[in-house]
mmCIF file of C-alpha atoms in Angstrom:
data_model
loop_
_atom_site.group_PDB
_atom_site.id
_atom_site.type_symbol
_atom_site.label_atom_id
_atom_site.label_comp_id
_atom_site.label_asym_id
_atom_site.label_seq_id
_atom_site.Cartn_x
_atom_site.Cartn_y
_atom_site.Cartn_z
ATOM 1 C CA MET A 1 -8.366 -33.879 16.545
ATOM 2 C CA ARG A 2 -8.278 -32.111 13.144
ATOM 3 C CA LYS A 3 -11.770 -32.112 11.585
ATOM 4 C CA ASN A 4 -13.212 -31.280 8.170
ATOM 5 C CA PHE A 5 -9.773 -31.197 6.587
ATOM 6 C CA LEU A 6 -10.767 -31.521 2.951
ATOM 7 C CA LEU A 7 -13.738 -29.169 3.213
ATOM 8 C CA ILE A 8 -11.654 -26.312 4.535
ATOM 9 C CA ILE A 9 -8.786 -26.893 2.120
ATOM 10 C CA CYS A 10 -11.246 -26.637 -0.784
ATOM 11 C CA ALA A 11 -12.744 -23.472 0.682
ATOM 12 C CA LEU A 12 -9.422 -21.645 0.968
ATOM 13 C CA ALA A 13 -7.773 -19.989 -2.020
ATOM 14 C CA LEU A 14 -3.996 -20.492 -1.736
ATOM 15 C CA ILE A 15 -2.039 -17.937 -3.743
ATOM 16 C CA THR A 16 1.709 -18.596 -3.976
ATOM 17 C CA GLY A 17 4.304 -16.046 -5.045
ATOM 18 C CA THR A 18 6.513 -16.649 -8.092
ATOM 19 C CA VAL A 19 9.939 -18.197 -7.348
ATOM 20 C CA LEU A 20 12.536 -16.185 -9.253
ATOM 21 C CA PHE A 21 15.154 -15.017 -6.727
ATOM 22 C CA LYS A 22 16.922 -17.510 -4.505
ATOM 23 C CA ASN A 23 19.000 -15.258 -2.256
ATOM 24 C CA ASN A 24 17.270 -14.896 1.115
ATOM 25 C CA VAL A 25 19.729 -12.324 2.480
ATOM 26 C CA ALA A 26 18.737 -8.694 1.870
ATOM 27 C CA SER A 27 21.432 -6.325 0.643
ATOM 28 C CA ALA A 28 22.666 -3.411 2.722
ATOM 29 C CA ASN A 29 22.600 -0.939 -0.190
ATOM 30 C CA ALA A 30 19.874 1.251 1.306
ATOM 31 C CA ALA A 31 20.084 3.384 4.435
ATOM 32 C CA ALA A 32 16.646 2.022 5.285
ATOM 33 C CA GLU A 33 14.200 -0.318 3.583
ATOM 34 C CA ILE A 34 11.018 -2.263 4.140
ATOM 35 C CA ALA A 35 8.631 -4.598 2.341
ATOM 36 C CA MET A 36 4.975 -4.921 3.347
ATOM 37 C CA GLU A 37 2.044 -6.964 2.051
ATOM 38 C CA LEU A 38 -0.555 -4.375 1.130
ATOM 39 C CA SER A 39 -3.883 -5.905 2.187
ATOM 40 C CA THR A 40 -2.803 -7.011 5.677
ATOM 41 C CA GLY A 41 0.035 -4.589 6.472
ATOM 42 C CA THR A 42 2.261 -7.588 7.263
ATOM 43 C CA VAL A 43 5.944 -6.615 7.291
ATOM 44 C CA LEU A 44 7.856 -9.135 5.174
ATOM 45 C CA TYR A 45 11.304 -7.585 5.591
ATOM 46 C CA GLN A 46 12.789 -4.485 7.197
ATOM 47 C CA SER A 47 16.181 -2.901 7.828
ATOM 48 C CA ASN A 48 16.559 0.349 9.770
ATOM 49 C CA ALA A 49 12.894 0.886 8.943
ATOM 50 C CA ASP A 50 12.213 3.155 11.938
ATOM 51 C CA ASN A 51 15.165 5.503 11.378
ATOM 52 C CA ARG A 52 14.131 9.072 10.586
ATOM 53 C CA LEU A 53 15.400 10.119 7.165
ATOM 54 C CA PRO A 54 14.605 12.647 4.415
ATOM 55 C CA MET A 55 12.490 11.145 1.615
ATOM 56 C CA ALA A 56 12.702 13.680 -1.234
ATOM 57 C CA SER A 57 9.841 13.479 -3.760
ATOM 58 C CA THR A 58 8.322 10.310 -2.325
ATOM 59 C CA THR A 59 6.672 12.982 -0.143
ATOM 60 C CA LYS A 60 4.318 13.489 -3.084
ATOM 61 C CA ILE A 61 2.549 10.216 -2.310
ATOM 62 C CA MET A 62 0.993 11.960 0.688
ATOM 63 C CA THR A 63 0.248 15.102 -1.321
ATOM 64 C CA ALA A 64 -1.462 13.123 -4.071
ATOM 65 C CA ILE A 65 -3.673 10.965 -1.857
ATOM 66 C CA ILE A 66 -4.915 13.985 0.100
ATOM 67 C CA ILE A 67 -5.860 15.748 -3.130
ATOM 68 C CA VAL A 68 -7.495 12.628 -4.593
ATOM 69 C CA GLU A 69 -9.519 12.067 -1.421
ATOM 70 C CA ASP A 70 -10.516 15.679 -0.840
ATOM 71 C CA CYS A 71 -10.775 17.483 -4.175
ATOM 72 C CA ASN A 72 -12.828 17.520 -7.374
ATOM 73 C CA LEU A 73 -10.249 16.451 -9.951
ATOM 74 C CA SER A 74 -12.189 17.939 -12.849
ATOM 75 C CA GLU A 75 -12.150 21.429 -11.303
ATOM 76 C CA GLU A 76 -10.172 24.000 -13.283
ATOM 77 C CA ILE A 77 -8.006 26.548 -11.486
ATOM 78 C CA LYS A 78 -5.676 29.419 -12.297
ATOM 79 C CA VAL A 79 -2.041 28.681 -11.437
ATOM 80 C CA PRO A 80 -1.038 30.857 -8.441
ATOM 81 C CA ASP A 81 2.064 33.052 -8.672
ATOM 82 C CA CYS A 82 3.828 31.050 -5.931
ATOM 83 C CA ALA A 83 3.689 27.892 -8.080
ATOM 84 C CA VAL A 84 5.585 29.446 -10.978
ATOM 85 C CA GLY A 85 9.336 28.814 -11.071
ATOM 86 C CA VAL A 86 9.481 26.541 -8.008
ATOM 87 C CA GLU A 87 12.966 25.040 -7.675
ATOM 88 C CA GLY A 88 13.692 21.447 -8.615
ATOM 89 C CA SER A 89 11.743 19.188 -10.957
ATOM 90 C CA SER A 90 8.921 20.963 -12.744
ATOM 91 C CA VAL A 91 6.273 20.755 -15.457
ATOM 92 C CA TYR A 92 6.857 24.487 -16.041
ATOM 93 C CA LEU A 93 3.494 25.889 -15.067
ATOM 94 C CA LYS A 94 2.905 29.416 -16.350
ATOM 95 C CA LYS A 95 1.532 32.400 -14.457
ATOM 96 C CA ASN A 96 -2.270 32.501 -14.623
ATOM 97 C CA GLU A 97 -2.350 29.278 -16.668
ATOM 98 C CA ILE A 98 -5.692 27.480 -16.512
ATOM 99 C CA ILE A 99 -5.399 23.787 -15.679
ATOM 100 C CA ASN A 100 -7.536 21.172 -13.961
ATOM 101 C CA ILE A 101 -6.663 19.396 -10.723
ATOM 102 C CA GLU A 102 -6.344 16.016 -12.435
ATOM 103 C CA ASP A 103 -3.637 17.233 -14.813
ATOM 104 C CA LEU A 104 -1.790 18.725 -11.845
ATOM 105 C CA VAL A 105 -1.915 15.438 -9.899
ATOM 106 C CA TYR A 106 -0.623 13.490 -12.895
ATOM 107 C CA GLY A 107 2.137 16.064 -13.300
ATOM 108 C CA LEU A 108 2.910 15.670 -9.611
ATOM 109 C CA MET A 109 3.235 11.878 -9.723
ATOM 110 C CA LEU A 110 4.474 11.132 -13.257
ATOM 111 C CA ARG A 111 6.888 14.059 -13.690
ATOM 112 C CA SER A 112 7.450 14.908 -9.996
ATOM 113 C CA GLY A 113 6.472 18.521 -10.556
ATOM 114 C CA ASN A 114 7.309 20.650 -7.524
ATOM 115 C CA ASP A 115 5.282 23.424 -9.130
ATOM 116 C CA CYS A 116 2.287 21.055 -9.270
ATOM 117 C CA ALA A 117 2.770 20.277 -5.570
ATOM 118 C CA THR A 118 2.691 23.976 -4.668
ATOM 119 C CA ALA A 119 -0.351 24.702 -6.816
ATOM 120 C CA LEU A 120 -2.255 21.764 -5.327
ATOM 121 C CA ALA A 121 -1.310 22.675 -1.761
ATOM 122 C CA VAL A 122 -2.504 26.259 -2.196
ATOM 123 C CA HIS A 123 -5.720 25.091 -3.865
ATOM 124 C CA HIS A 124 -6.466 22.660 -1.029
ATOM 125 C CA SER A 125 -5.439 24.659 2.038
ATOM 126 C CA GLY A 126 -4.689 28.239 0.999
ATOM 127 C CA SER A 127 -0.935 27.940 1.583
ATOM 128 C CA VAL A 128 1.932 25.467 1.635
ATOM 129 C CA GLU A 129 2.187 25.827 5.423
ATOM 130 C CA ASN A 130 -1.491 25.031 5.969
ATOM 131 C CA PHE A 131 -1.286 22.043 3.654
ATOM 132 C CA ALA A 132 1.751 20.684 5.518
ATOM 133 C CA ALA A 133 -0.333 20.778 8.694
ATOM 134 C CA VAL A 134 -2.995 18.668 6.956
ATOM 135 C CA MET A 135 -0.306 16.240 5.780
ATOM 136 C CA ASN A 136 0.915 15.781 9.345
ATOM 137 C CA GLU A 137 -2.603 15.304 10.660
ATOM 138 C CA ARG A 138 -3.360 12.596 8.080
ATOM 139 C CA ALA A 139 -0.011 10.905 8.708
ATOM 140 C CA LYS A 140 -0.894 10.481 12.377
ATOM 141 C CA GLU A 141 -4.357 9.175 11.460
ATOM 142 C CA TRP A 142 -2.775 6.478 9.287
ATOM 143 C CA GLY A 143 -0.272 5.389 11.935
ATOM 144 C CA ALA A 144 2.785 7.303 10.679
ATOM 145 C CA GLU A 145 4.014 8.483 14.063
ATOM 146 C CA ASN A 146 7.627 9.290 13.125
ATOM 147 C CA THR A 147 6.930 11.542 10.144
ATOM 148 C CA ASN A 148 6.922 15.312 9.814
ATOM 149 C CA PHE A 149 6.106 17.229 6.638
ATOM 150 C CA LYS A 150 7.160 20.828 6.012
ATOM 151 C CA ASN A 151 6.185 21.038 2.335
ATOM 152 C CA PRO A 152 4.195 19.076 -0.284
ATOM 153 C CA SER A 153 7.104 18.318 -2.617
ATOM 154 C CA GLY A 154 9.999 16.951 -0.553
ATOM 155 C CA LEU A 155 12.384 19.871 -0.994
ATOM 156 C CA PRO A 156 15.114 19.739 1.680
ATOM 157 C CA ASP A 157 14.245 20.901 5.186
ATOM 158 C CA SER A 158 15.822 19.689 8.420
ATOM 159 C CA GLU A 159 12.347 19.175 9.891
ATOM 160 C CA HIS A 160 10.994 17.261 6.875
ATOM 161 C CA PHE A 161 11.460 13.520 7.460
ATOM 162 C CA THR A 162 9.838 10.115 7.619
ATOM 163 C CA THR A 163 10.798 6.483 8.194
ATOM 164 C CA ALA A 164 10.653 3.632 5.697
ATOM 165 C CA HIS A 165 7.969 2.054 7.890
ATOM 166 C CA ASP A 166 5.828 5.199 8.018
ATOM 167 C CA LEU A 167 6.156 5.858 4.308
ATOM 168 C CA CYS A 168 5.104 2.278 3.601
ATOM 169 C CA LYS A 169 2.006 2.699 5.803
ATOM 170 C CA ILE A 170 1.077 5.902 3.973
ATOM 171 C CA THR A 171 1.561 4.214 0.608
ATOM 172 C CA CYS A 172 -0.506 1.171 1.546
ATOM 173 C CA HIS A 173 -3.335 3.517 2.518
ATOM 174 C CA ALA A 174 -3.001 5.405 -0.764
ATOM 175 C CA MET A 175 -2.870 2.256 -2.900
ATOM 176 C CA LYS A 176 -6.287 1.204 -1.590
ATOM 177 C CA ASN A 177 -7.752 4.227 -3.423
ATOM 178 C CA GLN A 178 -8.636 3.235 -6.987
ATOM 179 C CA LYS A 179 -7.988 6.658 -8.518
ATOM 180 C CA PHE A 180 -4.585 6.920 -6.852
ATOM 181 C CA ARG A 181 -3.721 3.439 -8.182
ATOM 182 C CA GLU A 182 -4.773 4.489 -11.663
ATOM 183 C CA ILE A 183 -2.547 7.569 -11.537
ATOM 184 C CA VAL A 184 0.649 5.925 -10.273
ATOM 185 C CA SER A 185 0.354 2.940 -12.627
ATOM 186 C CA THR A 186 -0.056 5.111 -15.748
ATOM 187 C CA LYS A 187 2.912 5.030 -18.119
ATOM 188 C CA ASN A 188 1.673 7.740 -20.494
ATOM 189 C CA TYR A 189 -1.017 10.299 -19.746
ATOM 190 C CA SER A 190 -2.913 12.593 -22.098
ATOM 191 C CA GLY A 191 -5.056 15.064 -20.183
ATOM 192 C CA LYS A 192 -7.238 17.996 -21.075
ATOM 193 C CA PHE A 193 -4.404 20.503 -20.635
ATOM 194 C CA ARG A 194 -1.174 18.499 -20.298
ATOM 195 C CA SER A 195 0.379 15.174 -21.329
ATOM 196 C CA TYR A 196 3.147 13.314 -19.495
ATOM 197 C CA ALA A 197 5.310 10.182 -19.588
ATOM 198 C CA ASN A 198 6.016 8.462 -16.264
ATOM 199 C CA LYS A 199 9.606 8.641 -14.944
ATOM 200 C CA ASN A 200 9.235 5.490 -12.828
ATOM 201 C CA LYS A 201 11.297 2.778 -14.564
ATOM 202 C CA MET A 202 9.764 0.016 -12.427
ATOM 203 C CA LEU A 203 6.576 0.247 -14.487
ATOM 204 C CA TYR A 204 8.517 -0.612 -17.628
ATOM 205 C CA ASN A 205 11.036 -3.119 -16.294
ATOM 206 C CA PHE A 206 9.468 -5.100 -13.428
ATOM 207 C CA SER A 207 6.802 -7.723 -14.082
ATOM 208 C CA GLY A 208 3.617 -6.920 -12.176
ATOM 209 C CA ALA A 209 4.656 -3.387 -11.149
ATOM 210 C CA THR A 210 1.727 -1.183 -10.097
ATOM 211 C CA GLY A 211 3.486 2.070 -8.933
ATOM 212 C CA VAL A 212 4.416 4.266 -7.151
ATOM 213 C CA LYS A 213 7.015 7.152 -6.832
ATOM 214 C CA THR A 214 10.682 8.067 -7.229
ATOM 215 C CA GLY A 215 12.614 10.729 -5.324
ATOM 216 C CA TYR A 216 16.025 12.367 -5.201
ATOM 217 C CA THR A 217 17.801 15.209 -3.457
ATOM 218 C CA VAL A 218 21.430 15.465 -2.423
ATOM 219 C CA ALA A 219 20.371 15.257 1.231
ATOM 220 C CA ALA A 220 17.976 12.308 0.806
ATOM 221 C CA GLY A 221 19.864 10.375 -1.853
ATOM 222 C CA ARG A 222 17.929 8.164 -4.227
ATOM 223 C CA CYS A 223 14.593 7.033 -2.823
ATOM 224 C CA LEU A 224 11.962 4.764 -4.333
ATOM 225 C CA VAL A 225 8.570 3.487 -3.261
ATOM 226 C CA SER A 226 7.507 0.525 -5.394
ATOM 227 C CA SER A 227 4.568 -1.836 -5.566
ATOM 228 C CA ALA A 228 3.900 -4.993 -7.536
ATOM 229 C CA LEU A 229 1.088 -7.522 -7.815
ATOM 230 C CA ARG A 230 1.635 -11.184 -8.639
ATOM 231 C CA ASN A 231 -0.797 -14.064 -8.256
ATOM 232 C CA GLY A 232 -3.092 -12.071 -6.016
ATOM 233 C CA MET A 233 -0.462 -10.807 -3.558
ATOM 234 C CA GLU A 234 0.568 -7.141 -3.697
ATOM 235 C CA VAL A 235 3.776 -5.978 -2.026
ATOM 236 C CA VAL A 236 4.877 -2.399 -1.312
ATOM 237 C CA THR A 237 8.565 -1.643 -0.800
ATOM 238 C CA VAL A 238 10.399 1.491 0.334
ATOM 239 C CA VAL A 239 14.139 2.079 -0.102
ATOM 240 C CA LEU A 240 15.638 5.326 1.230
ATOM 241 C CA ASN A 241 19.065 6.703 0.317
ATOM 242 C CA CYS A 242 19.787 3.802 -2.022
ATOM 243 C CA PRO A 243 22.231 4.448 -4.901
ATOM 244 C CA ASP A 244 20.863 1.578 -7.030
ATOM 245 C CA MET A 245 17.246 2.045 -6.012
ATOM 246 C CA TYR A 246 15.669 0.186 -8.932
ATOM 247 C CA ALA A 247 17.830 -2.924 -8.588
ATOM 248 C CA GLU A 248 17.395 -3.026 -4.808
ATOM 249 C CA SER A 249 13.616 -2.556 -5.021
ATOM 250 C CA GLY A 250 13.325 -5.259 -7.663
ATOM 251 C CA SER A 251 15.448 -7.661 -5.622
ATOM 252 C CA LEU A 252 13.383 -6.997 -2.512
ATOM 253 C CA LEU A 253 10.105 -7.585 -4.365
ATOM 254 C CA GLU A 254 11.387 -10.830 -5.918
ATOM 255 C CA ARG A 255 12.398 -12.184 -2.515
ATOM 256 C CA CYS A 256 8.955 -11.427 -1.131
ATOM 257 C CA PHE A 257 7.154 -13.186 -3.963
ATOM 258 C CA ASN A 258 9.530 -16.115 -3.575
ATOM 259 C CA ASN A 259 9.314 -16.490 0.190
ATOM 260 C CA TYR A 260 5.691 -15.642 1.001
ATOM 261 C CA LYS A 261 2.181 -16.568 -0.034
ATOM 262 C CA LEU A 262 -1.231 -15.047 0.586
ATOM 263 C CA ILE A 263 -4.176 -17.111 1.790
ATOM 264 C CA ASN A 264 -7.642 -15.707 1.222
ATOM 265 C CA LEU A 265 -10.532 -16.897 3.368
ATOM 266 C CA ASN A 266 -13.628 -15.894 1.441
ATOM 267 C CA ALA A 267 -16.713 -14.782 3.363
ATOM 268 C CA ASN A 268 -18.890 -16.654 0.856
ATOM 269 C CA SER A 269 -17.243 -20.021 1.576
ATOM 270 C CA VAL A 270 -19.453 -22.439 3.507
ATOM 271 C CA PHE A 271 -17.946 -24.499 6.351
ATOM 272 C CA MET A 272 -19.638 -27.431 8.077
ATOM 273 C CA SER A 273 -19.595 -27.554 11.855
ATOM 274 C CA ASP A 274 -20.876 -30.602 13.784
ATOM 275 C CA ILE A 275 -24.334 -28.991 13.820
ATOM 276 C CA VAL A 276 -25.009 -26.545 10.960
ATOM 277 C CA PRO A 277 -23.335 -25.010 7.915
ATOM 278 C CA CYS A 278 -21.685 -21.717 8.732
ATOM 279 C CA LYS A 279 -19.380 -19.008 7.390
ATOM 280 C CA LEU A 280 -17.135 -16.105 8.346
ATOM 281 C CA ASP A 281 -18.628 -12.642 8.766
ATOM 282 C CA LYS A 282 -16.026 -11.136 6.394
ATOM 283 C CA SER A 283 -13.266 -12.178 4.024
ATOM 284 C CA LEU A 284 -9.772 -12.344 5.520
ATOM 285 C CA ASN A 285 -6.226 -12.429 4.151
ATOM 286 C CA LEU A 286 -3.331 -14.186 5.852
ATOM 287 C CA VAL A 287 0.363 -14.012 4.856
ATOM 288 C CA LEU A 288 2.494 -17.100 5.382
ATOM 289 C CA LYS A 289 5.951 -18.334 4.418
ATOM 290 C CA SER A 290 5.820 -20.249 1.149
ATOM 291 C CA GLU A 291 6.988 -23.538 2.654
ATOM 292 C CA GLN A 292 4.711 -23.386 5.694
ATOM 293 C CA ASN A 293 2.300 -26.336 5.955
ATOM 294 C CA LEU A 294 -1.078 -25.690 7.531
ATOM 295 C CA GLN A 295 -3.629 -27.726 9.425
ATOM 296 C CA PHE A 296 -7.267 -26.691 9.838
ATOM 297 C CA GLN A 297 -9.901 -27.407 12.452
ATOM 298 C CA ILE A 298 -13.522 -26.410 12.998
ATOM 299 C CA LYS A 299 -14.336 -26.310 16.708
ATOM 300 C CA THR A 300 -18.055 -26.228 17.566
ATOM 301 C CA VAL A 301 -18.799 -23.984 20.552
ATOM 302 C CA THR A 302 -22.568 -24.381 20.996
ATOM 303 C CA SER A 303 -24.852 -27.197 22.137
ATOM 304 C CA GLY A 304 -27.028 -26.829 19.055
ATOM 305 C CA ASN A 305 -30.305 -25.832 20.721
ATOM 306 C CA LYS A 306 -32.482 -23.274 18.872
ATOM 307 C CA ILE A 307 -29.792 -21.964 16.541
ATOM 308 C CA LYS A 308 -30.745 -18.978 14.392
ATOM 309 C CA THR A 309 -29.148 -17.610 11.248
ATOM 310 C CA GLY A 310 -26.225 -15.400 12.254
ATOM 311 C CA ASP A 311 -25.558 -17.125 15.596
ATOM 312 C CA PHE A 312 -21.929 -17.769 16.558
ATOM 313 C CA VAL A 313 -21.624 -21.552 16.439
ATOM 314 C CA ALA A 314 -17.990 -22.506 15.806
ATOM 315 C CA GLU A 315 -14.395 -21.371 15.423
ATOM 316 C CA LEU A 316 -12.189 -21.844 12.400
ATOM 317 C CA GLN A 317 -8.692 -22.562 13.702
ATOM 318 C CA ILE A 318 -5.579 -22.603 11.513
ATOM 319 C CA TYR A 319 -2.371 -24.203 12.801
ATOM 320 C CA GLY A 320 1.216 -24.081 11.591
ATOM 321 C CA GLY A 321 2.698 -27.125 13.255
ATOM 322 C CA ASN A 322 1.663 -26.884 16.907
ATOM 323 C CA ASN A 323 1.181 -23.116 16.756
ATOM 324 C CA LEU A 324 -2.266 -21.565 16.409
ATOM 325 C CA ILE A 325 -1.881 -18.943 13.674
ATOM 326 C CA LEU A 326 -5.460 -17.731 13.366
ATOM 327 C CA SER A 327 -8.799 -18.278 15.081
ATOM 328 C CA GLU A 328 -11.960 -16.781 13.588
ATOM 329 C CA LYS A 329 -15.631 -17.061 14.523
ATOM 330 C CA LEU A 330 -18.052 -18.912 12.254
ATOM 331 C CA TYR A 331 -21.740 -18.013 12.096
ATOM 332 C CA SER A 332 -24.738 -20.191 11.208
ATOM 333 C CA ILE A 333 -26.284 -19.616 7.786
ATOM 334 C CA ILE A 334 -29.546 -21.434 8.658
ATOM 335 C CA ASP A 335 -32.072 -21.706 11.490
ATOM 336 C CA LYS A 336 -32.199 -24.972 13.386
#
């Protein structure tokens, strides 16, 4: 028997993605790709997502989040000799130039400066090699088991690789850091020492785009990690070795917003069991297909004798058809 139907429906915030793209078949333009809902880590689509591939400058997502988490961004440093004239994309740091860490991180992410990556790695760990070891340690901590970093920039190396799945996990971790989000969503930056315009065209051309990083080498092809937020649902996509990386990323994001919705169960919502009012111990997010119809039930699990505030008294059960999708404990908010 389904109880308290209307009460629970009112308590849940249903957030439905915008319907703009009607093709449900993903293209095969990328060597590997994935889409993931950020808050839950739910994989919405994947193709060859666990294949090991080079990732070019999308490597810098890992470099940036380590620096943001570990360093004082206002600190000013002298550019080390090894960061001057680094091959590939550059902000053209000068020998013995004084610059703060924040300007280096913005140069890293907006202009893809390989010289910024080297300077930051040396500042953090003393050398590029030591910093790569930190990158690998953090990758494992965040569940990226099929990734190996050899440098902070993404310059070609046969032992420098990731998977679309791993890179998406790393990015989801990074995007939960407010300063990182601020950096990768910035279109134009004016710092104390340097100013930059962001190369990432998604920020200018895709509605709701929030980041994050482009990449290209001959070995890796065109790579793009993107994120976008619409109607409360944020999706992160990774496309590796994808000639039309912007179009493919945009198409993938549109399909996700079309086909999925995010339900938020707020910890402040009050539910009524057969005995006492109660609530969840924390807010929860749940990703569902847009067309999926839900049924809700509150199942009381106590006899009701001497209930105290905080006691486990019931279960909130959510069904999709005959399938139980989620079961969460509910706790009394009063003594009885």
